[in-house]
Tab-separated table of C-alpha atoms in Angstrom:
chain	number	residue	atom	x	y	z
A	1	MET	CA	311.440	87.870	140.474
A	2	ASN	CA	312.917	90.428	142.847
A	3	ASN	CA	310.924	92.992	144.920
A	4	ASN	CA	311.454	95.810	142.373
A	5	GLU	CA	310.305	93.564	139.457
A	6	LYS	CA	307.110	92.613	141.521
A	7	LEU	CA	306.640	96.458	142.057
A	8	VAL	CA	306.887	97.153	138.399
A	9	LYS	CA	304.411	94.357	137.691
A	10	ALA	CA	301.941	95.647	140.121
A	11	ILE	CA	302.313	99.188	138.565
A	12	ILE	CA	301.650	97.972	135.088
A	13	GLU	CA	298.576	96.094	136.415
A	14	GLY	CA	297.268	99.245	138.046
A	15	ILE	CA	297.847	101.245	134.780
A	16	GLN	CA	296.057	98.646	132.840
A	17	GLU	CA	293.040	98.796	135.099
A	18	LYS	CA	292.193	102.290	133.761
A	19	LYS	CA	293.261	101.485	130.233
A	20	GLY	CA	296.600	103.534	130.231
A	21	HIS	CA	298.349	102.967	127.073
A	22	ASN	CA	301.931	102.983	125.453
A	23	ILE	CA	303.337	101.553	128.573
A	24	THR	CA	307.040	101.559	128.443
A	25	ILE	CA	309.488	99.950	131.019
A	26	VAL	CA	313.035	101.194	131.022
A	27	ASP	CA	315.434	98.963	132.912
A	28	LEU	CA	318.263	101.100	134.305
A	29	ARG	CA	319.973	98.470	136.493
A	30	GLU	CA	322.956	98.090	134.090
A	31	ILE	CA	323.742	101.842	134.014
A	32	GLY	CA	325.901	103.242	136.888
A	33	ASP	CA	324.960	105.995	138.968
A	34	THR	CA	321.338	106.182	138.127
A	35	ILE	CA	318.743	107.517	140.819
A	36	THR	CA	316.261	104.715	140.049
A	37	GLN	CA	316.433	101.080	138.763
A	38	PHE	CA	313.263	101.193	136.781
A	39	LEU	CA	311.347	103.932	134.750
A	40	VAL	CA	307.738	103.129	133.949
A	41	ILE	CA	306.125	105.621	131.541
A	42	CYS	CA	302.477	105.556	130.129
A	43	GLU	CA	299.822	107.805	128.718
A	44	GLY	CA	296.313	108.701	129.345
A	45	ASN	CA	293.783	110.438	126.927
A	46	SER	CA	292.502	113.147	129.259
A	47	PRO	CA	293.526	114.706	132.539
A	48	THR	CA	290.631	112.799	134.110
A	49	GLN	CA	292.121	109.536	132.789
A	50	VAL	CA	295.646	110.636	133.838
A	51	PHE	CA	294.244	111.157	137.318
A	52	ALA	CA	292.360	107.903	137.320
A	53	ILE	CA	295.541	106.009	136.318
A	54	TYR	CA	297.506	107.540	139.038
A	55	ASP	CA	294.800	106.799	141.670
A	56	SER	CA	294.320	103.248	140.385
A	57	LEU	CA	298.004	102.342	140.308
A	58	SER	CA	298.498	103.984	143.895
A	59	GLU	CA	295.780	101.848	145.318
A	60	TYR	CA	296.662	98.584	143.267
A	61	VAL	CA	300.253	98.739	144.439
A	62	ARG	CA	299.582	99.496	148.049
A	63	LYS	CA	297.150	96.506	148.138
A	64	HIS	CA	299.448	93.993	146.381
A	65	THR	CA	302.925	95.143	147.595
A	66	GLY	CA	302.225	97.415	150.694
A	67	GLN	CA	304.211	100.146	149.151
A	68	LYS	CA	303.313	103.921	148.742
A	69	PRO	CA	304.995	106.437	146.651
A	70	SER	CA	307.580	108.647	148.627
A	71	SER	CA	306.274	111.426	146.476
A	72	ALA	CA	303.860	112.446	143.585
A	73	ASP	CA	303.976	115.428	141.637
A	74	GLY	CA	301.632	116.925	139.060
A	75	VAL	CA	298.381	115.617	140.674
A	76	ARG	CA	296.810	119.014	140.822
A	77	ASN	CA	296.628	119.511	136.993
A	78	SER	CA	296.817	115.819	135.845
A	79	LEU	CA	298.697	116.724	132.637
A	80	TRP	CA	301.690	114.787	133.711
A	81	ILE	CA	302.193	112.988	136.937
A	82	ALA	CA	305.498	111.648	138.343
A	83	MET	CA	305.467	109.115	141.102
A	84	ASP	CA	308.604	108.129	143.010
A	85	TYR	CA	308.800	104.644	144.567
A	86	ILE	CA	312.470	105.143	145.106
A	87	ASP	CA	313.759	102.323	142.890
A	88	VAL	CA	310.976	102.760	140.424
A	89	VAL	CA	309.767	106.062	139.084
A	90	VAL	CA	306.417	106.304	137.239
A	91	HIS	CA	305.593	109.043	134.694
A	92	ILE	CA	302.048	109.258	133.438
A	93	PHE	CA	301.651	111.752	130.501
A	94	LEU	CA	298.715	113.259	128.803
């Protein structure tokens, strides 16, 4: 398992800690000229849960891989949050 696969695994575990659902992993490694290698998508049932998923996976990933997202957008409203780990992008939808 390479570092990006370990990162995806940690992201999924962080999502599952707050009961995020409909988790989808899109492997883009075989497609040329993509800006990322993996796209992880999940859903929460409320803005509170969307934020909790974001918070949980941020902390879980930092603890288990030492990585922090280079950026995160949508945190203020928590209707949709995008997190960029460079080779892995996470989208959390309401």
